[in-house]
mmCIF file with all atom_site columns, C-alpha atoms and ligand atoms in Angstrom:
data_model
loop_
_atom_site.group_PDB
_atom_site.id
_atom_site.type_symbol
_atom_site.label_atom_id
_atom_site.label_alt_id
_atom_site.label_comp_id
_atom_site.label_asym_id
_atom_site.label_entity_id
_atom_site.label_seq_id
_atom_site.pdbx_PDB_ins_code
_atom_site.Cartn_x
_atom_site.Cartn_y
_atom_site.Cartn_z
_atom_site.occupancy
_atom_site.B_iso_or_equiv
_atom_site.pdbx_formal_charge
_atom_site.auth_seq_id
_atom_site.auth_comp_id
_atom_site.auth_asym_id
_atom_site.auth_atom_id
_atom_site.pdbx_PDB_model_num
ATOM   1   C CA  . MET A 1 1   ? 102.557 102.389 108.900 1.00 78.00 ? 641 MET A CA  1
ATOM   2   C CA  . SER A 1 2   ? 100.505 104.992 107.068 1.00 93.00 ? 642 SER A CA  1
ATOM   3   C CA  . THR A 1 3   ? 99.877  104.521 103.343 1.00 98.00 ? 643 THR A CA  1
ATOM   4   C CA  . ILE A 1 4   ? 98.591  106.722 100.564 1.00 98.00 ? 644 ILE A CA  1
ATOM   5   C CA  . PHE A 1 5   ? 95.197  105.029 100.979 1.00 98.00 ? 645 PHE A CA  1
ATOM   6   C CA  . ASP A 1 6   ? 95.064  106.243 104.605 1.00 97.00 ? 646 ASP A CA  1
ATOM   7   C CA  . LYS A 1 7   ? 95.497  109.764 103.259 1.00 98.00 ? 647 LYS A CA  1
ATOM   8   C CA  . ILE A 1 8   ? 92.629  109.157 100.826 1.00 98.00 ? 648 ILE A CA  1
ATOM   9   C CA  . LEU A 1 9   ? 90.445  107.760 103.644 1.00 98.00 ? 649 LEU A CA  1
ATOM   10  C CA  . GLU A 1 10  ? 91.245  110.798 105.786 1.00 97.00 ? 650 GLU A CA  1
ATOM   11  C CA  . GLY A 1 11  ? 90.442  113.170 102.896 1.00 97.00 ? 651 GLY A CA  1
ATOM   12  C CA  . ASP A 1 12  ? 94.000  114.536 102.874 1.00 97.00 ? 652 ASP A CA  1
ATOM   13  C CA  . ILE A 1 13  ? 94.455  113.693 99.209  1.00 97.00 ? 653 ILE A CA  1
ATOM   14  C CA  . PRO A 1 14  ? 91.675  113.495 96.627  1.00 98.00 ? 654 PRO A CA  1
ATOM   15  C CA  . CYS A 1 15  ? 90.313  110.484 94.809  1.00 98.00 ? 655 CYS A CA  1
ATOM   16  C CA  . HIS A 1 16  ? 87.649  109.837 92.212  1.00 98.00 ? 656 HIS A CA  1
ATOM   17  C CA  . LYS A 1 17  ? 85.219  108.153 94.590  1.00 98.00 ? 657 LYS A CA  1
ATOM   18  C CA  . VAL A 1 18  ? 82.772  105.648 93.116  1.00 98.00 ? 658 VAL A CA  1
ATOM   19  C CA  . TYR A 1 19  ? 81.324  104.088 96.305  1.00 98.00 ? 659 TYR A CA  1
ATOM   20  C CA  . GLU A 1 20  ? 81.426  104.509 100.076 1.00 98.00 ? 660 GLU A CA  1
ATOM   21  C CA  . ASP A 1 21  ? 79.726  102.904 103.060 1.00 98.00 ? 661 ASP A CA  1
ATOM   22  C CA  . GLU A 1 22  ? 80.572  102.381 106.737 1.00 98.00 ? 662 GLU A CA  1
ATOM   23  C CA  . HIS A 1 23  ? 83.273  99.793  105.982 1.00 98.00 ? 663 HIS A CA  1
ATOM   24  C CA  . VAL A 1 24  ? 84.336  100.270 102.356 1.00 98.00 ? 664 VAL A CA  1
ATOM   25  C CA  . LEU A 1 25  ? 85.595  102.930 99.948  1.00 98.00 ? 665 LEU A CA  1
ATOM   26  C CA  . ALA A 1 26  ? 85.991  102.458 96.190  1.00 98.00 ? 666 ALA A CA  1
ATOM   27  C CA  . PHE A 1 27  ? 87.727  104.869 93.838  1.00 98.00 ? 667 PHE A CA  1
ATOM   28  C CA  . LEU A 1 28  ? 89.336  104.958 90.399  1.00 98.00 ? 668 LEU A CA  1
ATOM   29  C CA  . ASP A 1 29  ? 92.913  103.666 90.139  1.00 98.00 ? 669 ASP A CA  1
ATOM   30  C CA  . ILE A 1 30  ? 95.268  106.524 89.290  1.00 98.00 ? 670 ILE A CA  1
ATOM   31  C CA  . GLY A 1 31  ? 97.197  104.263 86.880  1.00 98.00 ? 671 GLY A CA  1
ATOM   32  C CA  . PRO A 1 32  ? 94.439  102.293 85.156  1.00 98.00 ? 672 PRO A CA  1
ATOM   33  C CA  . LEU A 1 33  ? 95.213  99.123  83.214  1.00 98.00 ? 673 LEU A CA  1
ATOM   34  C CA  . ALA A 1 34  ? 91.931  99.745  81.373  1.00 98.00 ? 674 ALA A CA  1
ATOM   35  C CA  . LEU A 1 35  ? 89.132  102.309 81.446  1.00 98.00 ? 675 LEU A CA  1
ATOM   36  C CA  . GLY A 1 36  ? 87.105  101.784 84.622  1.00 98.00 ? 676 GLY A CA  1
ATOM   37  C CA  . HIS A 1 37  ? 89.936  100.191 86.689  1.00 98.00 ? 677 HIS A CA  1
ATOM   38  C CA  . THR A 1 38  ? 88.620  100.631 90.223  1.00 99.00 ? 678 THR A CA  1
ATOM   39  C CA  . LEU A 1 39  ? 90.104  99.959  93.665  1.00 99.00 ? 679 LEU A CA  1
ATOM   40  C CA  . VAL A 1 40  ? 87.920  98.688  96.511  1.00 99.00 ? 680 VAL A CA  1
ATOM   41  C CA  . ILE A 1 41  ? 89.403  99.075  99.992  1.00 98.00 ? 681 ILE A CA  1
ATOM   42  C CA  . PRO A 1 42  ? 88.281  98.390  103.555 1.00 98.00 ? 682 PRO A CA  1
ATOM   43  C CA  . LYS A 1 43  ? 88.302  101.302 105.960 1.00 98.00 ? 683 LYS A CA  1
ATOM   44  C CA  . GLU A 1 44  ? 89.994  98.908  108.377 1.00 98.00 ? 684 GLU A CA  1
ATOM   45  C CA  . ARG A 1 45  ? 93.732  99.584  108.216 1.00 98.00 ? 685 ARG A CA  1
ATOM   46  C CA  . LYS A 1 46  ? 95.346  96.253  107.440 1.00 98.00 ? 686 LYS A CA  1
ATOM   47  C CA  . ALA A 1 47  ? 98.132  95.569  104.964 1.00 98.00 ? 687 ALA A CA  1
ATOM   48  C CA  . TYR A 1 48  ? 97.111  92.026  103.979 1.00 98.00 ? 688 TYR A CA  1
ATOM   49  C CA  . LEU A 1 49  ? 93.882  90.155  103.285 1.00 98.00 ? 689 LEU A CA  1
ATOM   50  C CA  . HIS A 1 50  ? 94.552  87.513  105.961 1.00 98.00 ? 690 HIS A CA  1
ATOM   51  C CA  . GLU A 1 51  ? 94.648  90.217  108.641 1.00 98.00 ? 691 GLU A CA  1
ATOM   52  C CA  . LEU A 1 52  ? 91.124  91.489  107.991 1.00 98.00 ? 692 LEU A CA  1
ATOM   53  C CA  . SER A 1 53  ? 88.306  91.107  110.492 1.00 98.00 ? 693 SER A CA  1
ATOM   54  C CA  . ASP A 1 54  ? 85.321  89.007  109.410 1.00 98.00 ? 694 ASP A CA  1
ATOM   55  C CA  . GLU A 1 55  ? 83.245  92.208  109.416 1.00 98.00 ? 695 GLU A CA  1
ATOM   56  C CA  . ALA A 1 56  ? 85.544  94.062  107.004 1.00 98.00 ? 696 ALA A CA  1
ATOM   57  C CA  . ALA A 1 57  ? 85.884  90.953  104.809 1.00 98.00 ? 697 ALA A CA  1
ATOM   58  C CA  . ALA A 1 58  ? 82.110  90.493  104.651 1.00 98.00 ? 698 ALA A CA  1
ATOM   59  C CA  . ALA A 1 59  ? 81.595  94.148  103.748 1.00 98.00 ? 699 ALA A CA  1
ATOM   60  C CA  . LEU A 1 60  ? 84.087  93.839  100.880 1.00 98.00 ? 700 LEU A CA  1
ATOM   61  C CA  . GLY A 1 61  ? 82.467  90.641  99.638  1.00 98.00 ? 701 GLY A CA  1
ATOM   62  C CA  . ARG A 1 62  ? 79.061  92.254  99.709  1.00 98.00 ? 702 ARG A CA  1
ATOM   63  C CA  . VAL A 1 63  ? 79.985  95.243  97.555  1.00 98.00 ? 703 VAL A CA  1
ATOM   64  C CA  . LEU A 1 64  ? 82.493  93.765  95.083  1.00 98.00 ? 704 LEU A CA  1
ATOM   65  C CA  . PRO A 1 65  ? 79.844  92.272  92.776  1.00 98.00 ? 705 PRO A CA  1
ATOM   66  C CA  . ARG A 1 66  ? 77.880  95.537  92.844  1.00 98.00 ? 706 ARG A CA  1
ATOM   67  C CA  . ILE A 1 67  ? 80.959  97.525  91.885  1.00 98.00 ? 707 ILE A CA  1
ATOM   68  C CA  . ALA A 1 68  ? 81.853  95.018  89.172  1.00 98.00 ? 708 ALA A CA  1
ATOM   69  C CA  . ARG A 1 69  ? 78.329  95.350  87.744  1.00 98.00 ? 709 ARG A CA  1
ATOM   70  C CA  . ALA A 1 70  ? 78.637  99.158  87.706  1.00 98.00 ? 710 ALA A CA  1
ATOM   71  C CA  . VAL A 1 71  ? 82.055  99.009  86.009  1.00 98.00 ? 711 VAL A CA  1
ATOM   72  C CA  . MET A 1 72  ? 80.633  96.641  83.370  1.00 98.00 ? 712 MET A CA  1
ATOM   73  C CA  . GLU A 1 73  ? 77.566  98.804  82.785  1.00 98.00 ? 713 GLU A CA  1
ATOM   74  C CA  . VAL A 1 74  ? 79.470  102.083 82.481  1.00 98.00 ? 714 VAL A CA  1
ATOM   75  C CA  . THR A 1 75  ? 82.429  100.810 80.422  1.00 98.00 ? 715 THR A CA  1
ATOM   76  C CA  . GLY A 1 76  ? 80.377  98.410  78.290  1.00 98.00 ? 716 GLY A CA  1
ATOM   77  C CA  . CYS A 1 77  ? 83.030  95.779  79.007  1.00 98.00 ? 717 CYS A CA  1
ATOM   78  C CA  . ASP A 1 78  ? 81.640  92.297  79.695  1.00 97.00 ? 718 ASP A CA  1
ATOM   79  C CA  . GLN A 1 79  ? 84.866  90.701  81.001  1.00 98.00 ? 719 GLN A CA  1
ATOM   80  C CA  . TYR A 1 80  ? 87.079  91.664  83.902  1.00 98.00 ? 720 TYR A CA  1
ATOM   81  C CA  . ASN A 1 81  ? 89.559  90.485  86.532  1.00 98.00 ? 721 ASN A CA  1
ATOM   82  C CA  . ILE A 1 82  ? 89.480  90.889  90.288  1.00 98.00 ? 722 ILE A CA  1
ATOM   83  C CA  . LEU A 1 83  ? 93.048  91.153  91.588  1.00 98.00 ? 723 LEU A CA  1
ATOM   84  C CA  . GLN A 1 84  ? 94.198  91.339  95.187  1.00 98.00 ? 724 GLN A CA  1
ATOM   85  C CA  . ASN A 1 85  ? 97.953  91.362  95.867  1.00 98.00 ? 725 ASN A CA  1
ATOM   86  C CA  . ASN A 1 86  ? 99.587  90.463  99.201  1.00 98.00 ? 726 ASN A CA  1
ATOM   87  C CA  . GLY A 1 87  ? 103.296 91.218  99.620  1.00 98.00 ? 727 GLY A CA  1
ATOM   88  C CA  . PRO A 1 88  ? 105.893 92.841  97.365  1.00 98.00 ? 728 PRO A CA  1
ATOM   89  C CA  . ARG A 1 89  ? 106.778 89.548  95.611  1.00 98.00 ? 729 ARG A CA  1
ATOM   90  C CA  . ALA A 1 90  ? 103.085 89.242  94.845  1.00 98.00 ? 730 ALA A CA  1
ATOM   91  C CA  . HIS A 1 91  ? 103.140 92.714  93.234  1.00 97.00 ? 731 HIS A CA  1
ATOM   92  C CA  . GLN A 1 92  ? 101.720 94.669  96.166  1.00 98.00 ? 732 GLN A CA  1
ATOM   93  C CA  . ALA A 1 93  ? 102.885 98.304  96.194  1.00 98.00 ? 733 ALA A CA  1
ATOM   94  C CA  . VAL A 1 94  ? 100.422 99.903  98.615  1.00 98.00 ? 734 VAL A CA  1
ATOM   95  C CA  . PHE A 1 95  ? 100.264 98.146  101.986 1.00 98.00 ? 735 PHE A CA  1
ATOM   96  C CA  . HIS A 1 96  ? 96.585  98.665  102.700 1.00 98.00 ? 736 HIS A CA  1
ATOM   97  C CA  . VAL A 1 97  ? 94.294  95.853  101.514 1.00 98.00 ? 737 VAL A CA  1
ATOM   98  C CA  . HIS A 1 98  ? 92.739  96.607  98.139  1.00 98.00 ? 738 HIS A CA  1
ATOM   99  C CA  . PHE A 1 99  ? 90.867  94.737  95.441  1.00 99.00 ? 739 PHE A CA  1
ATOM   100 C CA  . HIS A 1 100 ? 91.396  95.771  91.826  1.00 99.00 ? 740 HIS A CA  1
ATOM   101 C CA  . VAL A 1 101 ? 88.383  95.572  89.498  1.00 98.00 ? 741 VAL A CA  1
ATOM   102 C CA  . ILE A 1 102 ? 90.024  95.588  86.064  1.00 98.00 ? 742 ILE A CA  1
ATOM   103 C CA  . PRO A 1 103 ? 88.004  95.497  82.848  1.00 98.00 ? 743 PRO A CA  1
ATOM   104 C CA  . LYS A 1 104 ? 89.457  93.255  80.125  1.00 98.00 ? 744 LYS A CA  1
ATOM   105 C CA  . PRO A 1 105 ? 88.202  94.879  76.914  1.00 98.00 ? 745 PRO A CA  1
ATOM   106 C CA  . ASN A 1 106 ? 90.744  93.211  74.610  1.00 97.00 ? 746 ASN A CA  1
ATOM   107 C CA  . GLU A 1 107 ? 93.986  91.200  74.600  1.00 96.00 ? 747 GLU A CA  1
ATOM   108 C CA  . SER A 1 108 ? 96.253  94.246  74.744  1.00 96.00 ? 748 SER A CA  1
ATOM   109 C CA  . SER A 1 109 ? 94.709  96.112  77.693  1.00 97.00 ? 749 SER A CA  1
ATOM   110 C CA  . GLY A 1 110 ? 93.547  95.153  81.141  1.00 98.00 ? 750 GLY A CA  1
ATOM   111 C CA  . LEU A 1 111 ? 95.425  92.629  83.253  1.00 98.00 ? 751 LEU A CA  1
ATOM   112 C CA  . GLY A 1 112 ? 98.091  90.384  81.687  1.00 97.00 ? 752 GLY A CA  1
ATOM   113 C CA  . ILE A 1 113 ? 98.657  87.116  83.525  1.00 95.00 ? 753 ILE A CA  1
ATOM   114 C CA  . ARG A 1 114 ? 101.451 84.560  83.456  1.00 95.00 ? 754 ARG A CA  1
ATOM   115 C CA  . TRP A 1 115 ? 100.021 81.195  84.544  1.00 96.00 ? 755 TRP A CA  1
ATOM   116 C CA  . PRO A 1 116 ? 102.854 78.654  84.938  1.00 96.00 ? 756 PRO A CA  1
ATOM   117 C CA  . SER A 1 117 ? 100.671 75.729  85.998  1.00 97.00 ? 757 SER A CA  1
ATOM   118 C CA  . ALA A 1 118 ? 102.027 72.411  87.230  1.00 96.00 ? 758 ALA A CA  1
ATOM   119 C CA  . SER A 1 119 ? 100.090 69.136  87.664  1.00 96.00 ? 759 SER A CA  1
ATOM   120 C CA  . LEU A 1 120 ? 98.535  68.175  91.003  1.00 95.00 ? 760 LEU A CA  1
ATOM   121 C CA  . ASP A 1 121 ? 99.438  64.693  92.201  1.00 92.00 ? 761 ASP A CA  1
ATOM   122 C CA  . GLY A 1 122 ? 96.369  62.913  93.640  1.00 89.00 ? 762 GLY A CA  1
ATOM   123 C CA  . GLY A 1 123 ? 97.971  61.556  96.845  1.00 92.00 ? 763 GLY A CA  1
ATOM   124 C CA  . ALA A 1 124 ? 99.935  64.680  97.669  1.00 94.00 ? 764 ALA A CA  1
ATOM   125 C CA  . GLY A 1 125 ? 96.839  66.730  96.838  1.00 96.00 ? 765 GLY A CA  1
ATOM   126 C CA  . GLU A 1 126 ? 94.690  64.892  99.368  1.00 96.00 ? 766 GLU A CA  1
ATOM   127 C CA  . GLU A 1 127 ? 97.366  65.238  102.071 1.00 97.00 ? 767 GLU A CA  1
ATOM   128 C CA  . LEU A 1 128 ? 97.656  68.958  101.376 1.00 97.00 ? 768 LEU A CA  1
ATOM   129 C CA  . ALA A 1 129 ? 93.869  69.473  101.321 1.00 97.00 ? 769 ALA A CA  1
ATOM   130 C CA  . SER A 1 130 ? 93.610  67.657  104.658 1.00 97.00 ? 770 SER A CA  1
ATOM   131 C CA  . LYS A 1 131 ? 96.250  69.935  106.226 1.00 98.00 ? 771 LYS A CA  1
ATOM   132 C CA  . LEU A 1 132 ? 94.426  72.966  104.888 1.00 98.00 ? 772 LEU A CA  1
ATOM   133 C CA  . ARG A 1 133 ? 91.086  71.745  106.268 1.00 98.00 ? 773 ARG A CA  1
ATOM   134 C CA  . ASP A 1 134 ? 92.737  71.359  109.693 1.00 98.00 ? 774 ASP A CA  1
ATOM   135 C CA  . ALA A 1 135 ? 94.310  74.822  109.455 1.00 98.00 ? 775 ALA A CA  1
ATOM   136 C CA  . ILE A 1 136 ? 90.963  76.416  108.540 1.00 97.00 ? 776 ILE A CA  1
ATOM   137 C CA  . GLY A 1 137 ? 89.341  74.647  111.478 1.00 91.00 ? 777 GLY A CA  1
HETATM 138 P P1  . AMP B 2 .   ? 99.113  97.075  94.133  1.00 78.47 ? 393 AMP B P1  1
HETATM 139 O O1  . AMP B 2 .   ? 100.282 96.812  93.209  1.00 78.47 ? 393 AMP B O1  1
HETATM 140 O O2  . AMP B 2 .   ? 98.122  95.951  94.132  1.00 78.47 ? 393 AMP B O2  1
HETATM 141 O O3  . AMP B 2 .   ? 99.563  97.473  95.530  1.00 78.47 ? 393 AMP B O3  1
HETATM 142 O O4  . AMP B 2 .   ? 98.343  98.297  93.493  1.00 78.47 ? 393 AMP B O4  1
HETATM 143 C C1  . AMP B 2 .   ? 98.373  99.603  93.980  1.00 78.47 ? 393 AMP B C1  1
HETATM 144 C C2  . AMP B 2 .   ? 97.528  100.436 93.050  1.00 78.47 ? 393 AMP B C2  1
HETATM 145 O O5  . AMP B 2 .   ? 97.274  101.683 93.669  1.00 78.47 ? 393 AMP B O5  1
HETATM 146 C C3  . AMP B 2 .   ? 98.190  100.736 91.686  1.00 78.47 ? 393 AMP B C3  1
HETATM 147 O O6  . AMP B 2 .   ? 97.357  100.220 90.664  1.00 78.47 ? 393 AMP B O6  1
HETATM 148 C C4  . AMP B 2 .   ? 98.264  102.255 91.665  1.00 78.47 ? 393 AMP B C4  1
HETATM 149 O O7  . AMP B 2 .   ? 98.026  102.800 90.384  1.00 78.47 ? 393 AMP B O7  1
HETATM 150 C C5  . AMP B 2 .   ? 97.175  102.645 92.663  1.00 78.47 ? 393 AMP B C5  1
HETATM 151 N N1  . AMP B 2 .   ? 97.357  103.942 93.309  1.00 78.47 ? 393 AMP B N1  1
HETATM 152 C C6  . AMP B 2 .   ? 98.448  104.399 93.954  1.00 78.47 ? 393 AMP B C6  1
HETATM 153 N N2  . AMP B 2 .   ? 98.219  105.636 94.424  1.00 78.47 ? 393 AMP B N2  1
HETATM 154 C C7  . AMP B 2 .   ? 96.954  105.959 94.084  1.00 78.47 ? 393 AMP B C7  1
HETATM 155 C C8  . AMP B 2 .   ? 96.138  107.103 94.282  1.00 78.47 ? 393 AMP B C8  1
HETATM 156 N N3  . AMP B 2 .   ? 96.583  108.192 94.947  1.00 78.47 ? 393 AMP B N3  1
HETATM 157 N N4  . AMP B 2 .   ? 94.873  107.093 93.795  1.00 78.47 ? 393 AMP B N4  1
HETATM 158 C C9  . AMP B 2 .   ? 94.415  106.001 93.132  1.00 78.47 ? 393 AMP B C9  1
HETATM 159 N N5  . AMP B 2 .   ? 95.144  104.911 92.910  1.00 78.47 ? 393 AMP B N5  1
HETATM 160 C C10 . AMP B 2 .   ? 96.398  104.883 93.381  1.00 78.47 ? 393 AMP B C10 1
#
């Protein structure tokens, strides 16, 4: 399924580009939560992070810190969030993988987070970690 980010990648609709290489495009979010809110996307057309090839994932990992440094330098903001949503319940609206780089200049702008933490039980935690280790392989 084609998304608005495909149209940006194809040059059919404009964006405020901040970075591009063989695997990655970064551009300003059209609805910024704070000045400098930037989206970093793979050129690979996948909806969710877990679908990405190792090559696309590595390319994203390589450039994210560089883009974060540029956003910090240009906005003068020394704190920020990296957000990456997968699925509509997880707040994803555009089904092409994207990382948000969102400056957090003060309490009232940038990303707001609800963090309803529970407490990890030691025994159940070890069982779960073991299953995850097996799943990762
Ligand atoms: P998400 O909820 O993680 O899927 O976020 C999608 C983001 O894409 C939102 O922050 C939108 O403001 C942003 N967005 C949607 N269309 C465009 C566009 N044409 N150019 C730049 N950002 C866009």
